[in-house]
PDB file of C-alpha atoms in Angstrom:
ATOM      1  CA  MET A   1       0.000   0.000   0.000  1.00 84.00           C
ATOM      2  CA  LEU A   2       2.821   2.417   0.864  1.00 94.00           C
ATOM      3  CA  LEU A   3       4.622   1.727  -2.410  1.00 95.00           C
ATOM      4  CA  ALA A   4       1.397   2.298  -4.354  1.00 96.00           C
ATOM      5  CA  TYR A   5       0.902   5.618  -2.573  1.00 97.00           C
ATOM      6  CA  LEU A   6       4.427   6.729  -3.393  1.00 98.00           C
ATOM      7  CA  GLN A   7       4.070   5.669  -7.031  1.00 97.00           C
ATOM      8  CA  ASN A   8       0.964   7.841  -7.259  1.00 97.00           C
ATOM      9  CA  HIS A   9       2.605  10.840  -5.584  1.00 98.00           C
ATOM     10  CA  LYS A  10       5.831  11.263  -7.547  1.00 98.00           C
ATOM     11  CA  LEU A  11       7.205  14.777  -7.640  1.00 98.00           C
ATOM     12  CA  PRO A  12       6.131  16.380 -10.939  1.00 97.00           C
ATOM     13  CA  ALA A  13       8.623  17.536 -13.554  1.00 95.00           C
ATOM     14  CA  GLU A  14       7.826  21.119 -12.589  1.00 97.00           C
ATOM     15  CA  PHE A  15       9.348  20.533  -9.166  1.00 98.00           C
ATOM     16  CA  TYR A  16      12.804  20.273 -10.743  1.00 98.00           C
ATOM     17  CA  GLN A  17      12.323  23.164 -13.198  1.00 98.00           C
ATOM     18  CA  ARG A  18      13.322  25.732 -10.586  1.00 98.00           C
ATOM     19  CA  PRO A  19      16.475  27.251  -9.094  1.00 98.00           C
ATOM     20  CA  THR A  20      18.703  24.485  -7.808  1.00 98.00           C
ATOM     21  CA  LEU A  21      18.950  25.883  -4.287  1.00 98.00           C
ATOM     22  CA  GLU A  22      15.157  25.763  -3.964  1.00 98.00           C
ATOM     23  CA  VAL A  23      15.046  22.195  -5.223  1.00 98.00           C
ATOM     24  CA  ALA A  24      17.883  21.053  -2.960  1.00 98.00           C
ATOM     25  CA  LEU A  25      16.176  22.563   0.066  1.00 98.00           C
ATOM     26  CA  GLU A  26      12.714  21.244  -0.722  1.00 98.00           C
ATOM     27  CA  LEU A  27      13.928  17.716  -1.420  1.00 98.00           C
ATOM     28  CA  LEU A  28      14.442  17.319   2.329  1.00 98.00           C
ATOM     29  CA  GLY A  29      11.748  15.065   3.731  1.00 98.00           C
ATOM     30  CA  LYS A  30      10.810  13.624   0.341  1.00 98.00           C
ATOM     31  CA  VAL A  31      11.074   9.870  -0.274  1.00 98.00           C
ATOM     32  CA  LEU A  32      13.597   8.384  -2.709  1.00 98.00           C
ATOM     33  CA  VAL A  33      12.524   4.994  -4.092  1.00 98.00           C
ATOM     34  CA  CYS A  34      14.468   2.487  -6.201  1.00 98.00           C
ATOM     35  CA  VAL A  35      12.718  -0.555  -7.677  1.00 97.00           C
ATOM     36  CA  GLN A  36      14.963  -3.459  -8.662  1.00 95.00           C
ATOM     37  CA  ALA A  37      14.327  -7.105  -9.502  1.00 94.00           C
ATOM     38  CA  GLU A  38      15.621  -8.131  -6.078  1.00 93.00           C
ATOM     39  CA  GLY A  39      13.292  -5.775  -4.225  1.00 96.00           C
ATOM     40  CA  VAL A  40      12.271  -2.218  -3.472  1.00 97.00           C
ATOM     41  CA  ALA A  41      14.144   0.099  -1.116  1.00 97.00           C
ATOM     42  CA  ALA A  42      13.369   3.645  -0.040  1.00 98.00           C
ATOM     43  CA  GLY A  43      14.361   6.365   2.376  1.00 98.00           C
ATOM     44  CA  TYR A  44      13.599   9.930   3.410  1.00 98.00           C
ATOM     45  CA  ILE A  45      16.015  12.462   1.931  1.00 98.00           C
ATOM     46  CA  VAL A  46      17.727  14.228   4.826  1.00 98.00           C
ATOM     47  CA  GLU A  47      20.784  15.824   3.189  1.00 98.00           C
ATOM     48  CA  THR A  48      21.426  17.481  -0.183  1.00 98.00           C
ATOM     49  CA  GLU A  49      23.965  19.691  -1.944  1.00 98.00           C
ATOM     50  CA  ALA A  50      23.590  21.973  -4.946  1.00 98.00           C
ATOM     51  CA  TYR A  51      25.953  22.208  -7.926  1.00 97.00           C
ATOM     52  CA  ILE A  52      25.121  25.040 -10.290  1.00 96.00           C
ATOM     53  CA  GLY A  53      26.439  25.794 -13.735  1.00 89.00           C
ATOM     54  CA  GLN A  54      29.804  26.475 -15.263  1.00 86.00           C
ATOM     55  CA  ASP A  55      30.615  29.266 -12.798  1.00 93.00           C
ATOM     56  CA  ASP A  56      30.683  26.729  -9.962  1.00 95.00           C
ATOM     57  CA  PRO A  57      34.214  25.280  -9.770  1.00 95.00           C
ATOM     58  CA  ALA A  58      32.952  22.178  -7.948  1.00 95.00           C
ATOM     59  CA  CYS A  59      30.351  21.409 -10.612  1.00 95.00           C
ATOM     60  CA  HIS A  60      31.190  18.584 -13.029  1.00 92.00           C
ATOM     61  CA  ALA A  61      30.275  20.895 -15.906  1.00 91.00           C
ATOM     62  CA  TYR A  62      32.734  23.612 -14.882  1.00 90.00           C
ATOM     63  CA  LYS A  63      34.956  22.873 -17.870  1.00 87.00           C
ATOM     64  CA  GLY A  64      32.146  22.140 -20.293  1.00 84.00           C
ATOM     65  CA  LEU A  65      30.188  19.247 -21.756  1.00 91.00           C
ATOM     66  CA  THR A  66      31.743  15.764 -21.566  1.00 89.00           C
ATOM     67  CA  GLN A  67      30.543  12.206 -22.011  1.00 88.00           C
ATOM     68  CA  ARG A  68      30.482  11.844 -18.222  1.00 90.00           C
ATOM     69  CA  ASN A  69      28.448  14.953 -17.393  1.00 92.00           C
ATOM     70  CA  LYS A  70      26.124  15.151 -20.405  1.00 95.00           C
ATOM     71  CA  THR A  71      23.089  14.146 -18.324  1.00 97.00           C
ATOM     72  CA  MET A  72      23.515  17.391 -16.353  1.00 96.00           C
ATOM     73  CA  PHE A  73      22.782  19.258 -19.576  1.00 96.00           C
ATOM     74  CA  GLY A  74      19.559  17.301 -20.059  1.00 96.00           C
ATOM     75  CA  ALA A  75      16.009  17.990 -18.993  1.00 97.00           C
ATOM     76  CA  PRO A  76      15.257  18.830 -15.367  1.00 98.00           C
ATOM     77  CA  GLY A  77      14.023  15.811 -13.464  1.00 98.00           C
ATOM     78  CA  LEU A  78      16.593  13.367 -14.837  1.00 98.00           C
ATOM     79  CA  ALA A  79      18.782  11.237 -12.594  1.00 98.00           C
ATOM     80  CA  TYR A  80      22.460  12.059 -13.004  1.00 98.00           C
ATOM     81  CA  VAL A  81      24.364   9.044 -11.649  1.00 98.00           C
ATOM     82  CA  TYR A  82      28.145   9.031 -11.775  1.00 95.00           C
ATOM     83  CA  PHE A  83      31.022   6.915 -10.461  1.00 94.00           C
ATOM     84  CA  THR A  84      33.609   8.421  -8.134  1.00 87.00           C
ATOM     85  CA  TYR A  85      36.583   7.452  -5.987  1.00 75.00           C
ATOM     86  CA  GLY A  86      36.823   4.186  -7.892  1.00 72.00           C
ATOM     87  CA  ASN A  87      34.017   2.456  -6.002  1.00 84.00           C
ATOM     88  CA  HIS A  88      31.003   4.724  -5.331  1.00 92.00           C
ATOM     89  CA  TRP A  89      27.942   5.665  -7.343  1.00 97.00           C
ATOM     90  CA  MET A  90      26.396   9.066  -6.598  1.00 97.00           C
ATOM     91  CA  LEU A  91      22.858  10.227  -7.400  1.00 98.00           C
ATOM     92  CA  ASN A  92      21.836  13.747  -8.418  1.00 98.00           C
ATOM     93  CA  ALA A  93      18.533  15.254  -9.525  1.00 98.00           C
ATOM     94  CA  VAL A  94      19.019  17.457 -12.592  1.00 98.00           C
ATOM     95  CA  THR A  95      17.458  20.893 -12.105  1.00 98.00           C
ATOM     96  CA  GLU A  96      16.625  24.237 -13.740  1.00 97.00           C
ATOM     97  CA  ARG A  97      16.420  23.921 -17.553  1.00 96.00           C
ATOM     98  CA  ALA A  98      17.810  21.874 -20.415  1.00 95.00           C
ATOM     99  CA  ASP A  99      21.306  22.868 -21.594  1.00 94.00           C
ATOM    100  CA  TYR A 100      22.061  24.496 -18.230  1.00 96.00           C
ATOM    101  CA  PRO A 101      24.130  22.091 -16.104  1.00 96.00           C
ATOM    102  CA  ALA A 102      22.839  22.075 -12.551  1.00 97.00           C
ATOM    103  CA  ALA A 103      21.823  19.372 -10.106  1.00 98.00           C
ATOM    104  CA  ALA A 104      21.081  18.535  -6.483  1.00 98.00           C
ATOM    105  CA  LEU A 105      23.215  15.754  -5.018  1.00 98.00           C
ATOM    106  CA  ILE A 106      21.370  13.393  -2.657  1.00 98.00           C
ATOM    107  CA  ARG A 107      23.808  13.025   0.244  1.00 98.00           C
ATOM    108  CA  GLY A 108      21.892  11.231   2.995  1.00 98.00           C
ATOM    109  CA  LEU A 109      18.774   9.159   3.664  1.00 98.00           C
ATOM    110  CA  GLN A 110      16.845   7.980   6.687  1.00 97.00           C
ATOM    111  CA  PRO A 111      15.914   4.388   5.715  1.00 96.00           C
ATOM    112  CA  LEU A 112      12.194   3.728   5.272  1.00 96.00           C
ATOM    113  CA  PHE A 113      12.037   0.245   3.650  1.00 92.00           C
ATOM    114  CA  ASP A 114      13.327  -2.526   2.875  1.00 91.00           C
ATOM    115  CA  LEU A 115      15.933  -2.443   5.646  1.00 93.00           C
ATOM    116  CA  ASP A 116      16.758  -6.151   5.315  1.00 92.00           C
ATOM    117  CA  LEU A 117      17.614  -5.642   1.653  1.00 95.00           C
ATOM    118  CA  MET A 118      19.682  -2.567   2.503  1.00 94.00           C
ATOM    119  CA  HIS A 119      21.629  -4.538   5.120  1.00 92.00           C
ATOM    120  CA  GLN A 120      22.253  -7.290   2.573  1.00 92.00           C
ATOM    121  CA  ARG A 121      23.595  -4.818   0.025  1.00 95.00           C
ATOM    122  CA  ARG A 122      25.675  -2.831   2.505  1.00 93.00           C
ATOM    123  CA  GLN A 123      26.962  -5.953   4.335  1.00 87.00           C
ATOM    124  CA  LEU A 124      27.106  -4.112   7.643  1.00 79.00           C
ATOM    125  CA  ASP A 125      26.822  -7.455   9.440  1.00 73.00           C
ATOM    126  CA  LEU A 126      30.429  -8.129   8.384  1.00 71.00           C
ATOM    127  CA  LEU A 127      31.658  -5.174  10.410  1.00 63.00           C
ATOM    128  CA  LYS A 128      32.624  -5.397  14.060  1.00 56.00           C
ATOM    129  CA  GLY A 129      29.931  -4.361  16.512  1.00 60.00           C
ATOM    130  CA  LYS A 130      26.155  -4.280  16.162  1.00 60.00           C
ATOM    131  CA  PRO A 131      24.888  -3.021  12.788  1.00 66.00           C
ATOM    132  CA  THR A 132      22.989   0.241  13.056  1.00 81.00           C
ATOM    133  CA  ASP A 133      20.227   1.121  10.615  1.00 87.00           C
ATOM    134  CA  TYR A 134      21.132   4.788  10.330  1.00 87.00           C
ATOM    135  CA  LYS A 135      24.514   3.854   8.837  1.00 90.00           C
ATOM    136  CA  LEU A 136      22.836   2.151   5.899  1.00 94.00           C
ATOM    137  CA  ALA A 137      22.485   5.340   3.865  1.00 96.00           C
ATOM    138  CA  ASN A 138      24.202   8.206   5.701  1.00 96.00           C
ATOM    139  CA  GLY A 139      26.337   9.249   2.760  1.00 96.00           C
ATOM    140  CA  PRO A 140      25.933   9.608  -1.004  1.00 97.00           C
ATOM    141  CA  GLY A 141      27.830   6.436  -1.880  1.00 96.00           C
ATOM    142  CA  LYS A 142      26.225   4.451   0.919  1.00 96.00           C
ATOM    143  CA  LEU A 143      22.690   5.350  -0.107  1.00 98.00           C
ATOM    144  CA  CYS A 144      23.293   4.326  -3.710  1.00 98.00           C
ATOM    145  CA  GLN A 145      24.651   0.980  -2.564  1.00 96.00           C
ATOM    146  CA  ALA A 146      21.771   0.480  -0.120  1.00 96.00           C
ATOM    147  CA  LEU A 147      19.118   1.275  -2.743  1.00 98.00           C
ATOM    148  CA  GLY A 148      20.851  -0.538  -5.610  1.00 97.00           C
ATOM    149  CA  ILE A 149      21.439   2.626  -7.658  1.00 98.00           C
ATOM    150  CA  THR A 150      24.141   2.245 -10.318  1.00 96.00           C
ATOM    151  CA  GLY A 151      25.178   3.876 -13.568  1.00 96.00           C
ATOM    152  CA  GLU A 152      22.504   1.885 -15.391  1.00 96.00           C
ATOM    153  CA  LEU A 153      20.036   4.449 -14.020  1.00 98.00           C
ATOM    154  CA  ASN A 154      21.945   7.463 -15.317  1.00 97.00           C
ATOM    155  CA  GLY A 155      19.605   9.538 -17.465  1.00 97.00           C
ATOM    156  CA  TYR A 156      16.422   7.921 -16.117  1.00 98.00           C
ATOM    157  CA  SER A 157      13.488  10.182 -15.407  1.00 98.00           C
ATOM    158  CA  LEU A 158      12.835  10.654 -11.707  1.00 98.00           C
ATOM    159  CA  GLN A 159       9.210   9.931 -12.536  1.00 96.00           C
ATOM    160  CA  SER A 160      10.130   6.481 -13.899  1.00 97.00           C
ATOM    161  CA  GLU A 161       8.990   3.202 -12.374  1.00 96.00           C
ATOM    162  CA  ALA A 162      12.568   2.205 -11.514  1.00 97.00           C
ATOM    163  CA  LEU A 163      13.711   5.352  -9.722  1.00 98.00           C
ATOM    164  CA  PHE A 164      11.629   8.214  -8.396  1.00 98.00           C
ATOM    165  CA  ILE A 165      11.171  10.763  -5.629  1.00 98.00           C
ATOM    166  CA  ALA A 166       7.772  11.162  -4.013  1.00 98.00           C
ATOM    167  CA  GLU A 167       5.833  12.966  -1.330  1.00 98.00           C
ATOM    168  CA  SER A 168       5.493  11.004   1.888  1.00 96.00           C
ATOM    169  CA  PRO A 169       2.008  10.232   3.186  1.00 95.00           C
ATOM    170  CA  ALA A 170       1.190  12.647   6.005  1.00 95.00           C
ATOM    171  CA  GLU A 171       0.966   9.924   8.644  1.00 94.00           C
ATOM    172  CA  LEU A 172       4.494   8.693   7.841  1.00 95.00           C
ATOM    173  CA  ALA A 173       6.195  11.994   7.115  1.00 96.00           C
ATOM    174  CA  LEU A 174       9.236  13.080   9.085  1.00 97.00           C
ATOM    175  CA  PRO A 175       8.319  15.105  12.171  1.00 96.00           C
ATOM    176  CA  PRO A 176       8.626  18.879  11.701  1.00 95.00           C
ATOM    177  CA  PHE A 177      12.317  19.647  11.379  1.00 98.00           C
ATOM    178  CA  GLU A 178      14.797  22.470  11.282  1.00 98.00           C
ATOM    179  CA  VAL A 179      17.078  22.829   8.272  1.00 98.00           C
ATOM    180  CA  VAL A 180      20.795  23.480   8.641  1.00 98.00           C
ATOM    181  CA  GLN A 181      22.548  25.254   5.769  1.00 98.00           C
ATOM    182  CA  THR A 182      26.329  24.905   5.467  1.00 98.00           C
ATOM    183  CA  THR A 183      29.124  24.925   2.949  1.00 98.00           C
ATOM    184  CA  ARG A 184      29.540  21.788   0.872  1.00 98.00           C
ATOM    185  CA  ILE A 185      31.794  18.957   1.996  1.00 97.00           C
ATOM    186  CA  GLY A 186      34.055  16.408   0.327  1.00 92.00           C
ATOM    187  CA  ILE A 187      35.261  18.850  -2.327  1.00 94.00           C
ATOM    188  CA  THR A 188      38.380  20.956  -2.834  1.00 94.00           C
ATOM    189  CA  ARG A 189      36.987  23.780  -4.991  1.00 94.00           C
ATOM    190  CA  GLY A 190      34.015  26.043  -4.389  1.00 96.00           C
ATOM    191  CA  ILE A 191      34.293  25.220  -0.716  1.00 95.00           C
ATOM    192  CA  ASP A 192      32.854  28.556   0.425  1.00 96.00           C
ATOM    193  CA  PHE A 193      29.479  28.178  -1.289  1.00 97.00           C
ATOM    194  CA  PRO A 194      26.783  27.581   1.393  1.00 98.00           C
ATOM    195  CA  TRP A 195      24.897  25.121  -0.795  1.00 98.00           C
ATOM    196  CA  ARG A 196      24.450  22.140   1.518  1.00 98.00           C
ATOM    197  CA  TYR A 197      21.218  21.464   3.422  1.00 98.00           C
ATOM    198  CA  TYR A 198      20.360  18.855   6.010  1.00 98.00           C
ATOM    199  CA  VAL A 199      17.735  17.918   8.572  1.00 98.00           C
ATOM    200  CA  ALA A 200      19.017  19.041  11.968  1.00 98.00           C
ATOM    201  CA  GLY A 201      19.913  16.150  14.257  1.00 96.00           C
ATOM    202  CA  ASN A 202      18.938  13.385  11.829  1.00 97.00           C
ATOM    203  CA  LYS A 203      21.298  10.393  11.994  1.00 95.00           C
ATOM    204  CA  GLY A 204      20.947   9.829   8.267  1.00 97.00           C
ATOM    205  CA  VAL A 205      23.097  12.922   7.662  1.00 97.00           C
ATOM    206  CA  SER A 206      26.617  12.073   6.510  1.00 96.00           C
ATOM    207  CA  ARG A 207      28.391  14.678   8.628  1.00 94.00           C
ATOM    208  CA  PHE A 208      27.227  17.349  11.087  1.00 88.00           C
TER     209      PHE A 208
END
């Protein structure tokens, strides 16, 4: 029933056709869902970052169009999925307008379902100590692994059946929360831009 609700309440294309900072902020509390043959996994978005245009030195499009970043130049509402650090997939929602490279990086999730599948994918049981659910997706690479998001989904519409972002039903929504705005992390250029947002105190955030 929950999955059916989410499928019927996907964020419309118009949601992404706005300034990236607005989209990045308003993605907080929304539900990211990935449907794979092995199961369905989802989580509340609790951390995002914005990357905006060729004037942003941390943006992948800073030096122009390439085979890697071409999805960023596509229509708003596409999933831009790229590989980094040799072992991590990262998911972004393309924003603004076609031919203008901008996107909101999904940096952290609070797991919603299927936690057993997420544990299987993340293999936290192999680590020392008791596995903790909040560590399943508290980082951009972790959440892609937990939800089964790979480069095969690059360029997919975020209104597709395989990968989408939806409004949470009111009875399951995150409690009212404060938003923290900070500079971006994990980068070496454009470090002074205050384009990172997260849900205050939520353990799904990658770093406070």
